Short mmCIF file of C-alpha atoms in Angstrom, two decimals:
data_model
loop_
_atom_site.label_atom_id
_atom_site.label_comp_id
_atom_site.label_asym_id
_atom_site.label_seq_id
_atom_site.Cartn_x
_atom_site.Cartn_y
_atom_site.Cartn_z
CA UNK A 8 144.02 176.05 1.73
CA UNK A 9 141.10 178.42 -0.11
CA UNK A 10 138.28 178.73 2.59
CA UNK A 11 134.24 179.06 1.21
CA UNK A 12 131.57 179.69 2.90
CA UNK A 13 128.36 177.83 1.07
CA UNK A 14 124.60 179.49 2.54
CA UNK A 15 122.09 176.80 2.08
CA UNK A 16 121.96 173.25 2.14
CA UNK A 17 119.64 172.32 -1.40
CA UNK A 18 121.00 170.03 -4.08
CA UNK A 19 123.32 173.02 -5.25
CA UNK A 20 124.90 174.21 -2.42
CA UNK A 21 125.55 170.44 -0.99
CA UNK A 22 126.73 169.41 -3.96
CA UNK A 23 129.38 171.98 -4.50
CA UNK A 24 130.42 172.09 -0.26
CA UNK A 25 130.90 168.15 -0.94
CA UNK A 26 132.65 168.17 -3.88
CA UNK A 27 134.73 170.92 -2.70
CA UNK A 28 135.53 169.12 0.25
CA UNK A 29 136.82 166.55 -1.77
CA UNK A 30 139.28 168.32 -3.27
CA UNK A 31 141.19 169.65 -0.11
CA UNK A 32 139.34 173.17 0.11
CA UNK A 33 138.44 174.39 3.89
CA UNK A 34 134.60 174.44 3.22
CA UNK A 35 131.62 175.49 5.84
CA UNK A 36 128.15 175.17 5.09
CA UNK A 37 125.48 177.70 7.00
CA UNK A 38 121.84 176.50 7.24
CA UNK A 39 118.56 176.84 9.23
CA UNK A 40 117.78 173.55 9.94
CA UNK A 41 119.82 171.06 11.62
CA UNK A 42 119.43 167.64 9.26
CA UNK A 43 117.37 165.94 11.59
CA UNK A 44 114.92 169.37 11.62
CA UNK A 45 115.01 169.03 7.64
CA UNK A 46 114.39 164.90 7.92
CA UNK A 47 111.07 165.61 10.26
CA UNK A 48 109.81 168.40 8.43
CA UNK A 49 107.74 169.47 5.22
CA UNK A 50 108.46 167.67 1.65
CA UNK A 51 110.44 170.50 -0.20
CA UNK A 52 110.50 169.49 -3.98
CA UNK A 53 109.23 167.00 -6.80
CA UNK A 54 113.13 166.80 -7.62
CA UNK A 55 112.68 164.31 -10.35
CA UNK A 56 116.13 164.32 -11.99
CA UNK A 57 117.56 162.98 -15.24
CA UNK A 58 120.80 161.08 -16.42
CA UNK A 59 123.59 164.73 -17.23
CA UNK A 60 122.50 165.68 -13.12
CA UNK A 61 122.32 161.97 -11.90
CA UNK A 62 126.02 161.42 -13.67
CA UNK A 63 127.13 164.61 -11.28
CA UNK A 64 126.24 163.20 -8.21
CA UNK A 65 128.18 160.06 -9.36
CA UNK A 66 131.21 161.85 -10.29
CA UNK A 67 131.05 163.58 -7.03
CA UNK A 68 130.45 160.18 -5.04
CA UNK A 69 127.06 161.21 -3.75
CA UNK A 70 124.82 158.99 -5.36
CA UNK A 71 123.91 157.40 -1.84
CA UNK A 72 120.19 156.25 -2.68
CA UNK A 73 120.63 155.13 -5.93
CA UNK A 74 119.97 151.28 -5.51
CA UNK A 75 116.65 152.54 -3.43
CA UNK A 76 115.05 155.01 -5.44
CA UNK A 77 112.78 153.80 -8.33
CA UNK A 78 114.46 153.88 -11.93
CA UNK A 79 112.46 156.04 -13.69
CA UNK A 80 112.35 154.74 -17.38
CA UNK A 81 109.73 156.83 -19.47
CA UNK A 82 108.66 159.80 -19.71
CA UNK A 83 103.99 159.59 -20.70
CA UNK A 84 102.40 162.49 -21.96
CA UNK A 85 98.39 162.80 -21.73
CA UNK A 86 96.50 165.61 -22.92
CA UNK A 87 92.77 166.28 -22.20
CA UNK A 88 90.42 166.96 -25.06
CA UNK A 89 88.42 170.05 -24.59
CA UNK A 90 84.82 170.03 -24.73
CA UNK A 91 83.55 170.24 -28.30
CA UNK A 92 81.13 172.93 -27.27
CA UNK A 93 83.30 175.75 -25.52
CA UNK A 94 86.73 174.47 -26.24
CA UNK A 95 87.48 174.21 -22.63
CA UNK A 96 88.31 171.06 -20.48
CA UNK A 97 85.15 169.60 -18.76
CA UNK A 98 84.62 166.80 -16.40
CA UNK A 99 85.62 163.37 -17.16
CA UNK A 100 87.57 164.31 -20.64
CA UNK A 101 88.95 161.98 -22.68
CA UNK A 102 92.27 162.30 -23.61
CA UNK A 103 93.31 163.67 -27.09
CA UNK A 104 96.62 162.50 -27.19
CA UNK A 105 98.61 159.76 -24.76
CA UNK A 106 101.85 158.03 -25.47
CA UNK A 107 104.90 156.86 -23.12
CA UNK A 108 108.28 157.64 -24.07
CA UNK A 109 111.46 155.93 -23.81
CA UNK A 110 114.26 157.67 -21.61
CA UNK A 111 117.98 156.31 -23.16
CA UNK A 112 118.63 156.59 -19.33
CA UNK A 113 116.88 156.09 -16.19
CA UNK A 114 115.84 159.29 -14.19
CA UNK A 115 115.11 159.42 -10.58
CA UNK A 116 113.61 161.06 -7.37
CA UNK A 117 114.78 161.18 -4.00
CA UNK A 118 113.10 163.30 -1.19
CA UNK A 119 115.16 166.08 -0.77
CA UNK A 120 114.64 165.77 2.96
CA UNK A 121 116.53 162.18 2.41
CA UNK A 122 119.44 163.23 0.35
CA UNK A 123 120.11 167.05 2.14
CA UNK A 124 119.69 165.02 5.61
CA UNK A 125 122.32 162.25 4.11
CA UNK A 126 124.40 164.86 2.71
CA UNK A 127 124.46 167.26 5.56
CA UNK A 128 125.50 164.70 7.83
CA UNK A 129 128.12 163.64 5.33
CA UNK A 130 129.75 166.71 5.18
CA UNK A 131 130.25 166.98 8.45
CA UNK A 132 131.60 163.58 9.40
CA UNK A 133 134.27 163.92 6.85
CA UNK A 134 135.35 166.98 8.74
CA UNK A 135 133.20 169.98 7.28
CA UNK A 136 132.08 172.62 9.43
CA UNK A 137 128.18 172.91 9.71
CA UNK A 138 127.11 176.51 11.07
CA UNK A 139 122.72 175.99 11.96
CA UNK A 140 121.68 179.85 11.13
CA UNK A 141 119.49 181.49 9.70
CA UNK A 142 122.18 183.76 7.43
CA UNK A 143 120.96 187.36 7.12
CA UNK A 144 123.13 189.77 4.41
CA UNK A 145 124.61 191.38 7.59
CA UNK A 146 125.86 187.69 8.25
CA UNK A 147 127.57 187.65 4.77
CA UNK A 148 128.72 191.08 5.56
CA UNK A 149 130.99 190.12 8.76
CA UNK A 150 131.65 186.49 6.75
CA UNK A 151 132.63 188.28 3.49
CA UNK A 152 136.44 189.41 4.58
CA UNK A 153 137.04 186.10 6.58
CA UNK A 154 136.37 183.60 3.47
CA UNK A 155 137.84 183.72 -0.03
CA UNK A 156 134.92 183.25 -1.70
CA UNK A 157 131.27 183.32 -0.48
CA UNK A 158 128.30 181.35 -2.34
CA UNK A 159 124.70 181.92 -1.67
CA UNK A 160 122.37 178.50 -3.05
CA UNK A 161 119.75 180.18 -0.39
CA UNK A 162 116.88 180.51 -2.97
CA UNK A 163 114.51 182.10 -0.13
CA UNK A 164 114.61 184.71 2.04
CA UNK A 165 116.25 188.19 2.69
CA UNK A 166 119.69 186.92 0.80
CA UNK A 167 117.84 186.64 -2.58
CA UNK A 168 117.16 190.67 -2.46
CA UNK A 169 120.78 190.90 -3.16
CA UNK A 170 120.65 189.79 -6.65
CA UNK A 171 118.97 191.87 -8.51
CA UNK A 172 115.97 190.80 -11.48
CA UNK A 173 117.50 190.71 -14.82
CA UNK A 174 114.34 191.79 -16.71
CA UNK A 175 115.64 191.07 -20.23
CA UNK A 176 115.74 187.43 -19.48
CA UNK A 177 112.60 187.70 -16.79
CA UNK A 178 109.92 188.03 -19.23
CA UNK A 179 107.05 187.05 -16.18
CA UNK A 180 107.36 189.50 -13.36
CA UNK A 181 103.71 187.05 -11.08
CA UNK A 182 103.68 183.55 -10.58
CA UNK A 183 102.00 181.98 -13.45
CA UNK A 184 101.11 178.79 -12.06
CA UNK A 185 99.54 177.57 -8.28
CA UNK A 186 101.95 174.61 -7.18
CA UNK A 187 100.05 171.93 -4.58
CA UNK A 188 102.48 168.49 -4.31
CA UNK A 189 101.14 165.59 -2.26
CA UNK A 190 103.41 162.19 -1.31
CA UNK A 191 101.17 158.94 -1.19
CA UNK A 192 101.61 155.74 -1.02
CA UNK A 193 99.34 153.42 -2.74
CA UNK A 194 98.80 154.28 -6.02
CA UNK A 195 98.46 151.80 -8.52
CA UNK A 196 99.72 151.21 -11.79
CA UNK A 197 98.08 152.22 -14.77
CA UNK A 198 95.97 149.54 -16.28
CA UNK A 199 96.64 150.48 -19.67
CA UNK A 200 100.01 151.15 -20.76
CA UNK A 201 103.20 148.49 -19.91
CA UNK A 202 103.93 148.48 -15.83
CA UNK A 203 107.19 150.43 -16.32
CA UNK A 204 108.43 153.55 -13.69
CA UNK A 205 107.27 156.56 -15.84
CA UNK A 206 106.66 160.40 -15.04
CA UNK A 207 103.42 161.18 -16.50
CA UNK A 208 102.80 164.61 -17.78
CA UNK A 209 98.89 165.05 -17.83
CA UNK A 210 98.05 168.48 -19.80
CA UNK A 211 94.64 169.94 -19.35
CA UNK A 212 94.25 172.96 -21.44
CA UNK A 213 92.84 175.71 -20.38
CA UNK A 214 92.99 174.67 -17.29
CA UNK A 215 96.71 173.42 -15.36
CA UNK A 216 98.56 170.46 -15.17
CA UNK A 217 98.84 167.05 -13.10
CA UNK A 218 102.05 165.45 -13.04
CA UNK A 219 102.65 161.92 -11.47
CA UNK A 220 106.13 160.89 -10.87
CA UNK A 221 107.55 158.05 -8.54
CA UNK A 222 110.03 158.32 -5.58
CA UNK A 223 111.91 157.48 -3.09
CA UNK A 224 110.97 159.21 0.58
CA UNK A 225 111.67 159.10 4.10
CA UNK A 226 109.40 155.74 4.21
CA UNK A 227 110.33 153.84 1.07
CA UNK A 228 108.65 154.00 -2.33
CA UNK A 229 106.44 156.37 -2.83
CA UNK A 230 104.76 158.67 -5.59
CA UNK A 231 104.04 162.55 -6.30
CA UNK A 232 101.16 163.66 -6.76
CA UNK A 233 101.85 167.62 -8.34
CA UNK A 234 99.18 170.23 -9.56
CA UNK A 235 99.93 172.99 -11.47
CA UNK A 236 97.09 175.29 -11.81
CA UNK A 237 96.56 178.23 -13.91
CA UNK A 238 95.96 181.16 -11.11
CA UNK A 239 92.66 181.89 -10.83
CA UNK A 240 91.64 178.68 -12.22
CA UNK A 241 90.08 175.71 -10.74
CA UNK A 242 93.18 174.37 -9.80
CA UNK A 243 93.87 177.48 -7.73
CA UNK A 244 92.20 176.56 -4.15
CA UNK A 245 94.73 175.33 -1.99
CA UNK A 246 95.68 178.15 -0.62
CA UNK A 247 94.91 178.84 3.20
CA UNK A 248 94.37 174.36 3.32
CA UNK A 249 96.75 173.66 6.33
CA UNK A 250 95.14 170.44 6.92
CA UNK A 251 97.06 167.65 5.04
CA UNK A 252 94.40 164.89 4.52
CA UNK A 253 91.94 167.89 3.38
CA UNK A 254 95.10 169.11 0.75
CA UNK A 255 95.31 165.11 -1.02
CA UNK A 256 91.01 165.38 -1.34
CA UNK A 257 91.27 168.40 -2.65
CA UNK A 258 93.90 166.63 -5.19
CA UNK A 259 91.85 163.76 -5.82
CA UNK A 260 89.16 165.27 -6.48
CA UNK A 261 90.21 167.41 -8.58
CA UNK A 262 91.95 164.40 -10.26
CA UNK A 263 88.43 162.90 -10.25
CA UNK A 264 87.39 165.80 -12.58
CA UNK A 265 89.98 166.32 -14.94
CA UNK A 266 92.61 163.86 -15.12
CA UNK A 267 90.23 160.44 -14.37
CA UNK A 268 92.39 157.96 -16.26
CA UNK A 269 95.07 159.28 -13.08
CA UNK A 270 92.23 158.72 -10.62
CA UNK A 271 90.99 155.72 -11.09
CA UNK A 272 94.74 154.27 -10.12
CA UNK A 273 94.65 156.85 -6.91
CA UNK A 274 91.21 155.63 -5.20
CA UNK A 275 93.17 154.17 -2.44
CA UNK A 276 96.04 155.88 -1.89
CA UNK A 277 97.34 158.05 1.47
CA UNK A 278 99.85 160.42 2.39
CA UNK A 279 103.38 159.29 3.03
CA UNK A 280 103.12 160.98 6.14
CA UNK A 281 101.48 164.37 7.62
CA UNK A 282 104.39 166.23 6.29
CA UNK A 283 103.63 165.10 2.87
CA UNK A 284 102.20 168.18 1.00
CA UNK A 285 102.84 171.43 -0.17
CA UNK A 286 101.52 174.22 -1.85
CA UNK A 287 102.88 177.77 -3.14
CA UNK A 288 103.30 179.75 -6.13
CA UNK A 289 106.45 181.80 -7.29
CA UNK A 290 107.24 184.05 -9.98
CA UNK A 291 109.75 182.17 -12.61
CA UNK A 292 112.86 184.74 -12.15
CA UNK A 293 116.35 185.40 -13.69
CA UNK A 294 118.77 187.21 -11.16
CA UNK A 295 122.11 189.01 -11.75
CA UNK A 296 124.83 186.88 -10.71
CA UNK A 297 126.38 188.89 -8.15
CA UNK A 298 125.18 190.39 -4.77
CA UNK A 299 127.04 192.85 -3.66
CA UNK A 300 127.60 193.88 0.75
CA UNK A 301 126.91 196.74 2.45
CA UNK A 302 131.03 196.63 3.45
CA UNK A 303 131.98 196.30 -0.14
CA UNK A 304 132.22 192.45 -0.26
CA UNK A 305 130.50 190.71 -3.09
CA UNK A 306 128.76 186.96 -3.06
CA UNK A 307 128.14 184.58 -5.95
CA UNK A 308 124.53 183.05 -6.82
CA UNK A 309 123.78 179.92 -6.90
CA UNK A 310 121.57 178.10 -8.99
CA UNK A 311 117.71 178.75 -7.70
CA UNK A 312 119.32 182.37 -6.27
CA UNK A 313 120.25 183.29 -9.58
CA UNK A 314 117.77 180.92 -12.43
CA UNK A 315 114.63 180.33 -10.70
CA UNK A 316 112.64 178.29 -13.10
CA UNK A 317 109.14 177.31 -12.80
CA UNK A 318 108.82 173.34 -12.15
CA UNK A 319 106.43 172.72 -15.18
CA UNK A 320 109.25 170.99 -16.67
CA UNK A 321 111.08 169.62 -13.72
CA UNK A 322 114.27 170.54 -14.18
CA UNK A 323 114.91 172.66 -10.52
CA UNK A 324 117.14 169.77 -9.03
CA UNK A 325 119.17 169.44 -12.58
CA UNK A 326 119.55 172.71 -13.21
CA UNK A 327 121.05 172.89 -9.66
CA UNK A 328 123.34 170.19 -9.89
CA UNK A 329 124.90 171.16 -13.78
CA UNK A 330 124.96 174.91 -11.83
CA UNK A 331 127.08 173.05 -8.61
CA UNK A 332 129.23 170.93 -11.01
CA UNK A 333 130.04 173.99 -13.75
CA UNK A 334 131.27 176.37 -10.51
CA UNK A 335 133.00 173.67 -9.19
CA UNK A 336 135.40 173.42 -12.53
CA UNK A 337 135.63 177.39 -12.31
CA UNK A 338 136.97 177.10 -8.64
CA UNK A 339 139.18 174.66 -9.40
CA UNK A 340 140.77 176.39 -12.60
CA UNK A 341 140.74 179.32 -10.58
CA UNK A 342 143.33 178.29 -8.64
CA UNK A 343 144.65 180.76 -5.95
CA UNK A 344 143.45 183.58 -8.30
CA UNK A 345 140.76 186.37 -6.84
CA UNK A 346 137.25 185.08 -6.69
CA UNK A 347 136.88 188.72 -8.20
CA UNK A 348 133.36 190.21 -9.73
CA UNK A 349 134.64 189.75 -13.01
CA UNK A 350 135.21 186.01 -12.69
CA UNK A 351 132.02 185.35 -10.58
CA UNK A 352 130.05 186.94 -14.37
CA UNK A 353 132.04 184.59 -16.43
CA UNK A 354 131.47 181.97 -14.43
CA UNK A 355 127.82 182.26 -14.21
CA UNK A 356 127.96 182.89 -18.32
CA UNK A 357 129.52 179.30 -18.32
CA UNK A 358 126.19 178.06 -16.41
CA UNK A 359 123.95 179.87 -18.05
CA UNK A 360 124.75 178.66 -21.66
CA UNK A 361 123.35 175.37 -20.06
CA UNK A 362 120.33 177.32 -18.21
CA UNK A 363 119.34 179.38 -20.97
CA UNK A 364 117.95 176.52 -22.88
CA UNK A 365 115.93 175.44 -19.57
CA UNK A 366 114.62 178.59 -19.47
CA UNK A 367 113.39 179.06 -22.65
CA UNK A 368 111.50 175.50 -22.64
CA UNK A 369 109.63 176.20 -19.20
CA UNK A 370 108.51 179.17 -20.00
CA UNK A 371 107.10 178.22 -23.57
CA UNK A 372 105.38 175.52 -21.60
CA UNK A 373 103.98 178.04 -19.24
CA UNK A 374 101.80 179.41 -22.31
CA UNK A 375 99.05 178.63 -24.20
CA UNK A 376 100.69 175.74 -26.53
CA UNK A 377 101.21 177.18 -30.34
CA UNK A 378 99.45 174.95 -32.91
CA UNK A 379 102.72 173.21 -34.27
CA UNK A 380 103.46 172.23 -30.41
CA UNK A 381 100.54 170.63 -30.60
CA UNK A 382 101.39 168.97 -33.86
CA UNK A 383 104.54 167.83 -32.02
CA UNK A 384 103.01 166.21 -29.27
CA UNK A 385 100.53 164.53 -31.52
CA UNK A 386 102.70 163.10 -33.71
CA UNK A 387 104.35 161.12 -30.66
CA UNK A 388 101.40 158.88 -31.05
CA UNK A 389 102.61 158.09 -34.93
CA UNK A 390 105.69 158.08 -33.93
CA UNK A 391 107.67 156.49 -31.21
CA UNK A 392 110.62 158.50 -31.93
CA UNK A 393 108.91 162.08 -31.15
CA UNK A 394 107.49 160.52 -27.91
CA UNK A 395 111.36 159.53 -27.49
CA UNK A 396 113.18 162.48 -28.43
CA UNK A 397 110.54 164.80 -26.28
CA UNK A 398 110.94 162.36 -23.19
CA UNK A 399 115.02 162.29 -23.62
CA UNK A 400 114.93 166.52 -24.25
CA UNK A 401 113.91 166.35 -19.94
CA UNK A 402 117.56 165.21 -19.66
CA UNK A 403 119.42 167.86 -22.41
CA UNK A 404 116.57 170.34 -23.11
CA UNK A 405 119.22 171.84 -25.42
CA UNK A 406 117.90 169.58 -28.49
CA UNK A 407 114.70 171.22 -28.34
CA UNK A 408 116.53 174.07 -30.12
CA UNK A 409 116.07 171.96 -33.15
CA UNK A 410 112.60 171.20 -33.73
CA UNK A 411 110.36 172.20 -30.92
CA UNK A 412 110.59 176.10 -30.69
CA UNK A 413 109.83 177.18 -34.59
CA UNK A 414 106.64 175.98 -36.63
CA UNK A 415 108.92 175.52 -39.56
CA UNK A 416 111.76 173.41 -37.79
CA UNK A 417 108.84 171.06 -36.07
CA UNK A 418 107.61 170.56 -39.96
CA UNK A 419 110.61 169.90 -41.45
CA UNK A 420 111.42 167.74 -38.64
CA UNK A 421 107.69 165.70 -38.79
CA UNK A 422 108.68 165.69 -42.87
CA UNK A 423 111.49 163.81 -42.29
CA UNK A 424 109.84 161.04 -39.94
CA UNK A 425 107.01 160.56 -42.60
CA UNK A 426 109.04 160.27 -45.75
CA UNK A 427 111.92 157.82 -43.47
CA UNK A 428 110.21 156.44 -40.53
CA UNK A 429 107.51 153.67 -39.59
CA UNK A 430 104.71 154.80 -37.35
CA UNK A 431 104.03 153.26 -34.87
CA UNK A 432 101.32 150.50 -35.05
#
């Protein structure tokens, strides 16, 4: 029986100790928190996650809170119109462009401090062994010759220094956006589209972006409340707020400001509970997929250790369960071959000809939008199927290879819709 040692308990390294498990292989999980430490504590994600990651979890068995969390159905995208005289957003803005798209299938969000709880406790009753440490690389030094293959899916800490920045895929080397999440309950619906479970994408340029998403958390159904701010920007003051009820009215009002068709559906809402919000910033980071030991071992990255992707387009908990399911097929074919360097770099090649395309849509969306992205998004309020096919690319962002990237493709794309489709009414 191959032995592997998994450090950290996300949505990748869970995933992969599970489904290992499942398959007969001697598996032990190391993490810092004990599950009813992670269940208690702070809110660690937005986690939003679409049909290709959902249909993992279900292959693995692990779709525990599926029946409980909302079915999320659409996908709306707002964007504010800047003020006529400086081309900026200003207060109460009107919105240049709104539509809802279809997804072809539902997407959904689970706390992570439900599911990594659930899982955690999981893996252990079906016989796993659970290690609560804090892993340090002299940890994975000593663990290194006693395992057969050691994965790190630890994206924090002293264990990420091991992987060194691949620059020619890292073109931002700062953070480029200020993160601030809050969990409420109470929002309402909004009074003018149809009353269906939707992310909605608010864009104000010039200025950040609000994105409101519904959940499932530790007390039932909730919603997500998620700035992104522009650093430096007016988005960019929650930093040094430890107090939680002063972190959701600095969110409201800001909502007030620039987003107020979001407000006026958020005048009565509270935190889920006083663990409810977070706030952060990180630089959006490719990583070399192997971290070598001081003793000459070497350790495999893991999805956020290795492809650390900005959450703009909320695909951190996807991305981490496509990277969990493709090493999981590479252990398994590997049979009782050597975990050796050469097959941990092919097997993170297999992943990243997923996570390249992730990549290269978040951080396009991290910059100033190019006229014919623009276009695009416009054009979903002609046309149903653009707001569809932009809504459904959250689930395979591969297929925005084809129109979304290149001024000519989007044309020749819009072309086609005018000469062969009906706008919408």
């Amino acid at each position: 029986m191959r032995k592997i040692l998994v450090v950290g308990a996300g949505q990748a390294g869970l995933q992969l100790a599970l489904s290992l498990q499942g398959r007969g292989y001697e598996v032990t999980v190391m993490s810092n928190r004990t599950p009813d430490e992670i269940r208690a504590g702070r809110v660690m994600s937005t986690q939003v996650m679409f049909d290709q990651a959902l249909q993992h979890e279900r292959d693995a068995g692990l779709d525990c809170w599926e029946s409980q969390a909302p079915p999320i159905e659409a996908i709306g995208v707002s964007v504010a119109a800047p003020d006529p005289a400086t081309g900026a957003a200003g207060e109460f803005p009107e919105r240049a462009v709104d539509w809802l798209g279809s997804l072809d299938a539902y997407a959904q969000s689970v706390d992570q401090r439900v599911k990594m709880a659930g899982w955690m406790e999981m893996f252990a009753a079906r016989g796993g062994q659970l290690v609560i440490h804090g892993a340090a690389v002299s940890d994975l030094d000593f663990f290194a010759g006693k395992y057969d293959l050691v994965l790190v899916a630890a994206g924090k800490g002293e264990l990420v220094s091991m992987f060194a920045r691949d620059a020619a895929r890292s073109p931002y080397d700062s953070p480029q956006r200020a993160l601030a999440v809050s969990y409420v309950h109470g929002l309402a619906p909004r009074s003018d589209e149809p009353d269906v479970e939707a992310v909605r994408c608010n864009l104000v340029p010039g200025v950040g972006e609000l994105f409101v998403m519904p959940c499932l958390t530790t007390s039932g159904r909730c919603d997500i409340l998620f700035w992104e701010g522009l650093p430096g920007g007016p988005l960019d003051v929650f930093q040094g707020v430890s107090d939680p009820n002063e972190h959701l009215a600095t969110t409201l009002e800001l909502m007030e400001r620039y987003t107020p068709w979001e407000y006026a559906r958020a005048t009565n809402v509270e935190l889920t509970d006083e663990q409810g919000t977070l706030a952060g910033r990180y630089a959006p980071t490719v990583r070399h997929p192997v971290g070598h030991l001081p003793g000459g071992g070497a350790a495999l990255g893991v999805a956020d250790v290795v492809v650390a992707n900005d959450p703009i387009t909320g695909q951190g908990s996807n991305s981490a369960s496509k990277c969990a399911a493709t090493y999981l097929a590479a252990i398994v074919e590997r049979g009782d071959l050597p975990f050796d360097e050469q097959w941990m770099r092919e097997t993170f090649d297999h992943y990243w000809a997923t996570a390249r395309h992730v990549t290269k849509w978040t951080n396009a969306m991290l910059a100033p939008p190019p006229e014919h992205v623009l276009t695009l998004l416009g054009a979903g309020m002609r046309h149903q199927e653009v707001a569809d096919r932009i809504a459904n690319g959250f689930n395979d962002p591969a297929d925005f290879e084809d129109f979304f990237y290149e001024p000519r493709a989007a044309e020749r794309y819009l072309a086609s819709l005018e000469r062969g489709s009906v706008p919408r009414a």
